[in-house]
XYZ file of C-alpha atoms in Angstrom:
603
model
C -41.559 3.505 -2.363
C -40.629 5.855 -4.833
C -37.144 4.367 -6.701
C -34.304 6.165 -8.533
C -35.269 6.272 -12.704
C -33.006 3.763 -14.549
C -31.716 5.104 -17.435
C -33.061 3.784 -20.965
C -31.185 1.028 -21.605
C -32.053 -1.428 -18.615
C -35.209 -1.131 -19.258
C -36.546 -4.764 -20.047
C -38.138 -4.552 -24.106
C -41.509 -5.610 -22.729
C -41.854 -2.112 -21.561
C -41.078 -0.459 -24.381
C -43.065 0.685 -27.764
C -42.580 -1.586 -30.639
C -41.561 1.161 -33.355
C -39.925 -1.375 -36.262
C -43.420 -0.614 -37.941
C -42.398 2.752 -39.532
C -38.360 1.687 -39.624
C -36.239 -1.433 -38.186
C -33.496 0.391 -37.737
C -31.521 4.325 -38.109
C -30.568 3.216 -41.493
C -33.688 2.582 -43.091
C -34.612 5.951 -41.180
C -31.742 8.022 -42.828
C -33.134 6.510 -46.562
C -36.973 6.747 -46.262
C -35.422 10.517 -45.011
C -33.092 11.023 -48.236
C -36.127 9.926 -50.598
C -38.317 12.146 -49.455
C -36.349 15.092 -49.646
C -35.689 13.622 -53.223
C -39.014 13.249 -53.965
C -40.377 16.471 -52.969
C -37.586 18.288 -55.129
C -39.556 15.557 -58.175
C -41.937 16.952 -57.155
C -41.776 20.664 -57.079
C -40.430 20.800 -60.406
C -42.687 18.324 -62.168
C -46.114 20.782 -60.751
C -45.079 24.035 -60.029
C -46.924 26.710 -62.445
C -48.643 23.167 -63.775
C -52.331 24.281 -61.688
C -55.172 25.876 -63.932
C -58.052 24.415 -64.447
C -60.376 21.707 -61.559
C -58.601 18.066 -63.750
C -55.036 19.554 -62.972
C -55.714 20.712 -59.299
C -57.339 17.328 -58.728
C -53.887 16.126 -60.035
C -51.483 18.243 -58.472
C -53.823 17.053 -54.355
C -53.698 13.446 -55.899
C -49.367 13.658 -56.173
C -49.401 16.167 -52.699
C -51.068 13.156 -50.945
C -48.259 10.172 -51.654
C -45.354 12.375 -50.159
C -47.764 14.215 -47.199
C -47.858 10.310 -46.456
C -44.370 9.757 -46.896
C -44.237 12.203 -44.112
C -46.011 10.567 -41.671
C -43.452 7.710 -40.666
C -40.502 9.777 -40.759
C -42.134 12.425 -38.800
C -43.466 9.735 -35.981
C -40.246 7.861 -35.871
C -38.423 11.180 -35.200
C -40.692 12.428 -32.569
C -40.927 9.135 -30.938
C -37.989 7.804 -30.999
C -37.345 10.807 -28.943
C -39.565 11.222 -26.811
C -38.150 7.906 -24.791
C -35.170 9.561 -24.264
C -34.037 12.609 -24.470
C -31.009 12.460 -22.817
C -29.792 10.340 -26.200
C -27.712 12.019 -28.596
C -28.393 9.821 -31.869
C -32.485 10.235 -30.866
C -31.295 14.148 -30.124
C -29.797 14.743 -33.286
C -32.012 12.615 -35.617
C -34.321 15.008 -34.713
C -32.778 17.731 -35.433
C -31.754 16.286 -39.107
C -35.506 15.436 -39.599
C -36.176 19.330 -38.408
C -33.943 20.693 -41.017
C -35.137 18.994 -43.825
C -38.674 18.882 -42.805
C -38.847 23.063 -43.402
C -36.370 22.518 -46.195
C -39.300 20.626 -47.434
C -42.102 22.921 -46.185
C -40.371 25.899 -48.234
C -40.565 23.458 -51.152
C -43.939 22.520 -51.242
C -45.580 25.967 -49.737
C -46.324 26.430 -53.450
C -49.193 24.068 -53.273
C -51.660 26.083 -51.342
C -49.880 29.970 -52.949
C -51.264 28.565 -56.169
C -54.215 26.975 -55.457
C -55.388 30.421 -53.653
C -53.998 32.127 -56.905
C -57.040 30.868 -58.798
C -60.412 31.810 -59.208
C -62.777 30.294 -56.270
C -64.508 28.978 -58.772
C -61.920 26.275 -60.415
C -61.525 25.422 -56.567
C -65.266 24.556 -56.380
C -65.240 23.064 -59.682
C -62.428 20.986 -58.305
C -64.528 19.794 -54.962
C -68.005 18.644 -57.373
C -65.599 16.350 -58.720
C -63.335 14.993 -56.390
C -64.963 14.623 -52.626
C -61.726 12.329 -51.668
C -60.170 16.621 -51.979
C -63.406 18.288 -50.728
C -62.686 18.841 -47.755
C -59.032 19.621 -48.219
C -60.802 22.098 -50.662
C -63.329 24.048 -48.534
C -61.174 24.444 -45.721
C -58.248 25.725 -47.798
C -60.783 28.593 -49.464
C -61.489 29.115 -46.120
C -57.961 30.540 -45.317
C -57.758 32.630 -48.347
C -57.989 36.003 -46.774
C -54.912 35.413 -44.456
C -52.986 34.361 -47.552
C -49.616 36.420 -47.918
C -47.421 36.389 -51.334
C -46.039 33.195 -52.283
C -42.274 34.283 -51.934
C -43.213 34.965 -48.300
C -45.077 31.917 -47.179
C -42.188 29.891 -49.297
C -39.655 31.380 -46.869
C -42.360 31.511 -43.790
C -42.346 28.020 -44.156
C -38.588 27.624 -44.154
C -38.262 29.263 -40.730
C -40.319 27.010 -39.342
C -37.778 24.825 -37.307
C -36.960 28.621 -36.086
C -40.383 29.057 -35.116
C -40.853 25.278 -33.647
C -37.501 26.201 -31.222
C -39.213 27.478 -28.793
C -40.879 24.194 -27.674
C -37.686 22.191 -27.992
C -35.915 25.122 -25.846
C -38.801 24.190 -23.368
C -38.568 20.205 -23.680
C -34.752 20.153 -23.323
C -34.126 22.360 -20.314
C -37.485 20.709 -18.740
C -35.922 16.526 -19.221
C -31.957 17.009 -19.621
C -30.815 19.456 -18.100
C -32.823 19.826 -14.989
C -31.651 17.904 -12.499
C -33.639 16.707 -9.335
C -31.712 16.271 -5.378
C -33.276 14.223 -2.925
C -35.096 15.442 0.427
C -34.866 14.555 3.148
C -37.841 13.781 5.735
C -36.902 13.569 8.988
C -32.994 12.860 8.628
C -34.772 10.264 5.256
C -33.624 10.901 1.751
C -36.090 10.047 -1.233
C -35.420 10.490 -4.293
C -37.003 13.165 -6.873
C -37.653 13.338 -10.222
C -40.162 14.877 -12.653
C -41.849 11.227 -13.406
C -41.800 10.227 -10.056
C -43.606 13.990 -8.916
C -46.163 14.300 -11.235
C -46.451 10.190 -10.817
C -46.478 9.002 -7.414
C -45.506 12.205 -4.729
C -48.337 14.651 -5.887
C -50.928 11.423 -4.627
C -47.969 10.593 -1.491
C -50.793 9.905 1.335
C -48.100 11.121 3.758
C -48.734 14.864 3.733
C -45.338 15.398 5.640
C -43.572 13.763 2.932
C -46.193 14.834 0.112
C -45.769 19.108 0.754
C -41.486 18.503 1.344
C -41.386 16.662 -2.638
C -43.896 19.573 -3.138
C -41.908 22.248 -1.921
C -38.530 20.696 -2.861
C -40.135 20.531 -6.533
C -40.667 24.105 -6.664
C -37.831 24.821 -5.207
C -35.908 23.088 -8.352
C -38.258 24.662 -11.084
C -38.166 28.169 -9.320
C -34.249 27.858 -10.774
C -35.479 27.579 -13.784
C -38.343 30.123 -13.843
C -36.295 33.023 -16.122
C -34.859 30.943 -19.023
C -38.458 28.971 -18.886
C -40.108 32.337 -19.220
C -38.240 33.934 -22.102
C -38.341 30.559 -24.208
C -42.309 30.657 -23.776
C -42.356 34.568 -24.672
C -40.676 34.187 -27.434
C -43.248 31.385 -28.362
C -45.643 34.057 -27.629
C -44.135 37.031 -29.564
C -43.850 34.534 -32.808
C -47.538 33.972 -32.934
C -48.099 37.474 -32.627
C -46.410 38.410 -35.138
C -47.986 35.733 -37.334
C -51.248 36.195 -36.771
C -50.549 39.944 -37.353
C -48.649 39.343 -40.748
C -51.542 37.373 -41.412
C -54.307 40.563 -41.173
C -56.244 38.459 -38.296
C -58.033 40.820 -36.192
C -56.590 39.089 -32.343
C -54.109 36.728 -31.588
C -57.052 34.200 -30.669
C -58.484 34.781 -33.957
C -55.760 33.177 -35.429
C -55.276 30.425 -32.591
C -58.771 29.254 -32.974
C -59.450 30.089 -37.219
C -57.873 26.266 -37.801
C -60.247 25.233 -34.668
C -63.046 25.707 -36.200
C -64.854 27.545 -33.454
C -65.596 30.916 -33.005
C -64.463 33.074 -29.152
C -67.443 32.483 -27.647
C -67.456 28.858 -27.226
C -63.990 29.696 -26.599
C -64.925 32.434 -23.469
C -68.033 30.300 -22.589
C -65.765 27.250 -21.510
C -63.798 29.343 -19.262
C -65.992 31.129 -18.111
C -68.502 28.803 -17.395
C -66.268 26.719 -15.693
C -63.676 29.179 -14.024
C -67.462 30.926 -11.972
C -70.035 27.651 -11.619
C -67.617 24.751 -10.748
C -65.439 26.185 -8.642
C -68.071 26.242 -5.603
C -68.160 22.447 -6.273
C -64.376 21.978 -6.216
C -64.505 24.238 -2.936
C -66.700 21.382 -0.839
C -64.743 18.054 -2.829
C -61.148 20.632 -0.918
C -63.121 20.860 1.920
C -64.051 17.021 1.962
C -60.845 16.129 1.310
C -59.278 17.931 4.945
C -61.612 16.631 6.306
C -60.832 12.953 5.580
C -57.755 13.476 5.385
C -57.368 15.767 8.857
C -55.130 18.523 8.069
C -54.751 21.268 9.397
C -55.089 23.193 6.484
C -56.007 22.401 2.491
C -52.588 23.664 0.332
C -52.505 23.171 -3.530
C -49.946 20.179 -2.453
C -52.802 18.787 -0.993
C -54.601 18.455 -4.193
C -53.925 15.635 -5.998
C -54.591 13.175 -3.182
C -56.914 9.765 -3.220
C -60.037 10.250 -0.985
C -59.540 6.934 0.363
C -55.470 5.977 -0.292
C -56.356 2.025 0.903
C -58.993 2.025 -1.566
C -56.644 3.023 -4.520
C -54.894 -0.987 -5.355
C -52.018 -1.661 -7.020
C -52.262 -3.207 -9.997
C -49.719 -4.540 -13.150
C -49.605 -3.926 -16.513
C -51.760 -7.086 -17.498
C -54.049 -6.776 -14.548
C -55.349 -3.592 -16.705
C -55.770 -5.078 -20.024
C -58.652 -6.747 -18.244
C -60.638 -3.597 -16.684
C -59.756 -2.541 -19.714
C -61.365 -4.992 -22.335
C -64.695 -5.395 -20.118
C -65.430 -1.637 -19.864
C -64.698 -1.013 -23.424
C -66.725 -3.953 -24.892
C -69.728 -2.245 -25.504
C -67.431 -0.378 -28.270
C -67.844 -3.750 -30.234
C -65.453 -6.315 -31.291
C -63.654 -4.115 -34.036
C -63.027 -1.382 -30.760
C -61.298 -4.398 -28.764
C -59.378 -5.709 -30.925
C -57.628 -2.642 -31.618
C -56.634 -2.595 -27.988
C -55.562 -5.881 -27.836
C -53.337 -5.494 -30.609
C -51.778 -2.742 -28.735
C -50.553 -4.822 -25.380
C -49.980 -7.991 -28.079
C -47.825 -6.039 -30.439
C -45.958 -3.669 -28.172
C -48.366 -0.733 -29.456
C -47.443 1.438 -25.930
C -44.298 2.429 -23.703
C -45.361 1.740 -19.711
C -41.321 2.065 -18.927
C -40.169 4.850 -16.409
C -36.730 5.806 -17.111
C -34.382 9.504 -17.518
C -35.384 10.982 -20.146
C -38.501 9.793 -20.453
C -41.185 12.507 -21.974
C -43.714 13.431 -19.013
C -47.166 12.483 -18.847
C -49.091 10.623 -20.914
C -49.127 10.877 -24.734
C -50.813 9.022 -27.890
C -49.186 10.098 -31.062
C -51.999 7.921 -34.673
C -49.637 8.269 -38.146
C -52.350 7.886 -41.221
C -51.460 4.220 -42.789
C -49.819 2.766 -39.517
C -50.823 2.074 -35.610
C -51.181 4.263 -32.931
C -48.191 4.745 -30.287
C -49.262 5.124 -26.687
C -46.383 6.969 -24.238
C -47.371 6.001 -20.396
C -44.635 5.989 -17.219
C -46.988 3.224 -15.421
C -46.296 3.841 -11.920
C -49.193 0.228 -10.366
C -51.283 2.638 -9.802
C -54.681 1.727 -10.018
C -56.165 5.676 -11.494
C -53.398 4.319 -14.612
C -55.950 2.347 -15.994
C -57.696 5.569 -16.557
C -54.725 7.332 -17.607
C -54.407 4.759 -19.915
C -58.400 4.528 -21.013
C -57.969 7.966 -21.807
C -54.967 7.395 -24.079
C -56.875 4.307 -25.875
C -59.597 6.709 -26.600
C -56.783 8.893 -29.063
C -55.891 5.859 -30.339
C -59.711 4.712 -30.549
C -60.981 7.783 -32.302
C -57.817 7.659 -35.225
C -58.003 3.859 -35.801
C -61.321 4.710 -37.117
C -60.926 7.942 -38.268
C -57.130 6.647 -40.679
C -58.912 4.148 -42.101
C -62.109 6.169 -43.033
C -60.757 8.615 -44.111
C -58.031 10.328 -46.433
C -54.215 11.687 -45.107
C -55.976 15.259 -45.137
C -59.180 14.776 -43.969
C -58.141 11.849 -41.460
C -57.999 14.480 -38.227
C -60.685 16.467 -36.179
C -60.525 20.392 -34.991
C -58.392 20.753 -31.399
C -61.754 21.510 -29.829
C -62.500 17.800 -30.378
C -59.548 16.432 -30.082
C -60.472 15.319 -25.831
C -63.955 13.642 -26.661
C -62.976 10.692 -27.338
C -60.063 10.466 -25.178
C -62.881 11.659 -22.368
C -65.632 9.194 -23.129
C -63.199 6.553 -22.442
C -62.548 7.060 -19.147
C -66.345 7.873 -18.586
C -66.645 4.275 -19.778
C -64.686 3.241 -17.650
C -65.755 4.722 -14.868
C -69.415 3.725 -15.390
C -67.961 0.040 -16.179
C -66.125 -0.068 -12.271
C -69.409 1.717 -10.462
C -72.023 -1.128 -12.106
C -69.494 -4.106 -11.029
C -69.613 -3.534 -6.466
C -72.697 -1.901 -4.106
C -69.946 -1.659 -1.668
C -70.457 1.624 -0.516
C -65.883 2.332 -0.069
C -65.724 0.876 -3.249
C -68.056 2.919 -4.792
C -66.053 5.892 -2.768
C -63.255 4.988 -4.637
C -64.757 4.606 -8.098
C -66.295 8.502 -8.010
C -63.250 9.757 -6.449
C -61.146 8.515 -9.466
C -64.139 10.419 -11.328
C -63.895 13.415 -9.857
C -59.908 13.869 -9.176
C -58.897 12.311 -12.321
C -61.223 12.622 -15.289
C -63.104 15.909 -13.828
C -60.221 17.427 -11.470
C -57.201 16.512 -14.680
C -59.520 17.831 -17.682
C -62.566 20.864 -15.945
C -59.825 22.542 -13.345
C -56.055 21.560 -14.102
C -56.064 22.148 -17.796
C -59.379 24.832 -17.918
C -57.272 26.555 -15.220
C -54.237 26.882 -18.019
C -56.665 28.071 -20.205
C -57.780 30.889 -18.158
C -54.657 31.423 -17.604
C -53.445 31.344 -20.653
C -55.698 33.756 -22.043
C -54.609 36.482 -19.483
C -51.414 35.984 -21.325
C -52.426 36.427 -24.343
C -54.581 39.528 -23.707
C -50.878 40.707 -22.528
C -50.003 39.654 -26.053
C -52.051 41.262 -28.192
C -51.689 44.196 -26.432
C -48.194 44.079 -27.365
C -47.218 43.675 -24.328
C -44.435 41.176 -23.295
C -43.983 38.564 -20.726
C -41.171 37.088 -17.955
C -41.064 34.815 -14.915
C -42.527 37.598 -12.390
C -45.542 38.676 -14.509
C -46.303 35.337 -14.761
C -46.035 33.726 -11.939
C -48.740 36.165 -10.532
C -51.260 35.381 -13.435
C -51.095 31.996 -12.490
C -51.178 32.683 -8.747
C -54.119 35.069 -9.354
C -56.272 31.886 -11.865
C -55.177 29.580 -9.042
C -56.979 32.155 -5.651
C -59.912 33.641 -8.224
C -60.981 29.057 -7.829
C -59.867 28.388 -5.373
C -60.834 31.072 -3.081
C -60.964 30.847 0.900
C -60.998 27.068 0.638
C -57.547 26.500 -0.264
C -53.920 27.927 0.732
C -51.846 28.577 -2.555
C -48.576 27.676 -0.894
C -45.367 29.488 -2.298
C -44.677 27.368 -5.858
C -48.041 26.709 -6.665
C -47.501 30.216 -8.598
C -44.848 28.014 -10.886
C -46.802 25.038 -12.270
C -46.984 27.246 -15.913
C -44.276 25.538 -16.229
C -44.797 22.870 -16.503
C -46.976 22.263 -19.331
C -45.596 20.938 -22.531
C -49.376 22.897 -24.186
C -48.909 26.315 -24.128
C -46.310 25.938 -27.259
C -49.501 23.817 -28.935
C -52.120 27.268 -29.435
C -55.058 27.524 -27.319
C -55.085 23.201 -26.729
C -55.345 23.851 -22.318
C -59.505 24.452 -23.088
C -60.619 21.670 -25.016
C -60.004 19.117 -22.599
C -62.959 20.115 -20.910
C -64.191 21.116 -23.983
C -63.770 17.195 -25.343
C -65.162 15.889 -22.000
C -68.651 18.280 -22.316
C -69.388 16.027 -25.261
C -68.498 12.422 -23.248
C -69.875 13.428 -20.720
C -73.461 14.046 -21.873
C -72.385 11.323 -25.202
C -71.710 8.674 -22.265
C -75.440 9.161 -20.488
C -76.593 8.940 -24.308
C -74.628 5.034 -24.371
C -75.484 4.189 -21.199
C -79.081 4.459 -21.482
C -79.989 4.224 -24.711
C -76.818 0.959 -25.889
C -75.938 0.100 -28.885
C -77.345 2.979 -30.961
C -76.063 5.486 -29.082
C -72.646 3.554 -29.755
C -73.044 2.600 -33.160
C -73.419 6.495 -33.244
C -70.777 7.200 -31.445
C -68.703 5.168 -33.830
C -70.393 7.350 -36.777
C -68.462 10.432 -35.574
C -65.101 8.959 -34.995
C -64.831 7.421 -37.999
C -65.993 10.850 -39.338
C -62.684 12.419 -38.430
C -62.378 16.368 -39.503
C -64.528 15.872 -42.290
C -66.876 17.960 -40.279
C -66.585 20.935 -38.097
C -67.009 20.764 -34.134
C -70.690 21.591 -33.642
C -71.316 19.334 -36.449
C -69.320 16.488 -35.231
C -71.102 17.168 -31.775
C -74.452 16.855 -33.337
C -73.926 13.371 -34.995
C -73.815 12.277 -31.569
C -76.849 14.215 -30.076
C -74.970 17.234 -28.753
C -75.981 20.832 -29.332
C -72.251 22.872 -27.957
C -74.459 26.022 -29.554
C -75.549 26.045 -26.401
C -74.793 26.416 -22.417
C -77.164 23.652 -22.236
C -74.409 20.763 -22.047
C -71.631 22.185 -20.265
C -73.916 23.429 -16.984
C -75.578 19.651 -17.222
C -71.991 18.373 -17.403
C -71.268 20.890 -14.638
C -74.362 19.520 -12.039
C -73.197 16.219 -12.986
C -69.897 16.882 -11.325
C -71.949 18.443 -8.225
C -74.091 15.627 -8.113
C -70.955 12.883 -7.863
C -68.829 15.486 -5.598
C -72.455 15.674 -3.363
C -72.781 12.318 -3.598
C -68.784 11.714 -2.070
C -69.497 13.483 1.435
C -73.291 11.659 1.777
C -71.022 8.245 1.048
C -68.190 9.748 3.695
C -70.903 9.649 5.887
C -72.153 6.437 5.174
C -69.031 4.666 5.713
C -68.157 7.040 8.628
C -70.788 5.949 10.304
C -70.731 2.741 10.570
């Protein structure tokens, strides 16, 4: 039964992560931030106006890289301490203090990019030849040359960076601090509700009356904040559009895709093909859920239920480690050592408490170990979530050791491939270990409902919705709650057709996703999963050679484009074939669920 969330102060330390590898105390953090401010001032004084030839460019970048490394633990500590309890005054003030200091530092350091791009391209290319360490950094910098503004404008824009980030902070404050859910009632009995309990428990509640009542109560609370949240989002969108125009990008899409290192054809293909070709398969899955659960009708509030709730066993944190170790064993001893350390050294925050960020994420600070946030509900599907986040951890555990702080992070387009790869490895491992039709159906249903529904449907439909929003913004228009609700409802209705009733409240799901404040992020989940689906098949069929190639891809970090990284792993994403193969694979899984259900019911 879902319980009310306790305050952070009541959580046992073993359920929380240990941030002491970053800083042992707040005082240590304050000192590091003060030192960073002093060092950035000294850096500006020493290096501003000095870059003129390849040797001085390399000297500038070596000193600049040291400052970037210094920034990592300060930034990470500030963000992570707030993410576990956004109601904590001290954490709020620390995050604000860092944000303000970071804006000043960014403004102070903006001369680096401006001065380097003011040099002849030949000078930068010569520096690239003389320093392998900064080759990729300078190559990416040269790409930006045509979009660079006057040095004083760049300095001013950097000084406003914390202001430009304010909409995301406001969104989180509204969602995690101001929004307080009342209990809801069913048949005279009261049940507690929160963001975490709704997304972690109530959405998947087998009791239809309880589940639909929780959805209605949750939606009613979201509705109270829709206008403020929409205004916050519109402010973010207008800032992106203004920046895009100022820098001379043709469209806001070109601006947002620039750092992803992919063109609009890859972006549009991912959205267009999935919304048209995956829809029939997912409608079949929705009808199967309706039939198995004996529902009068299939509504949006019913889409997250398990095909067989009796086969969704409870699992402890300790038990999860055994599953994960066995599933990821194929990745090798070094990878497994990282997994073991993540448990024993408290890299993972498992707790459920008031004020904690929703969902799950992995933060991988360069020079330090990764940190994972998850709200452990005890459901078996959490093993897939944890495997996913450990995929991010394993990616950067490898990339951060092999690459410098400038080169470790790949394009956002590729970022979800290593995470979804681990979900596929988990599924393959579970399928290998049982011939029982009910268990097999549960595993395949988990792949469909957790891995593919989450990444290929939930996030992809967010991407389709987001594209329509940006088309309005690009045309010089704005958005409000009514517009956003209308767009979201339209996207959901187009995809689900008459298989699912889009009940009131479904249109408000745009309010639940922080990814909208991170550029064109949502569609990249399906892009990453397209790659990982193909590579996981290779690992299943070819074994060690495919694993070795994948580990090489992880170590490459951001030194290659998404197309090059996928090619290293044997996948050609310049064609439609990998995506079509993946959609076809999802269809096969759903067909297998239908036949397994018929077999089970016929026994």
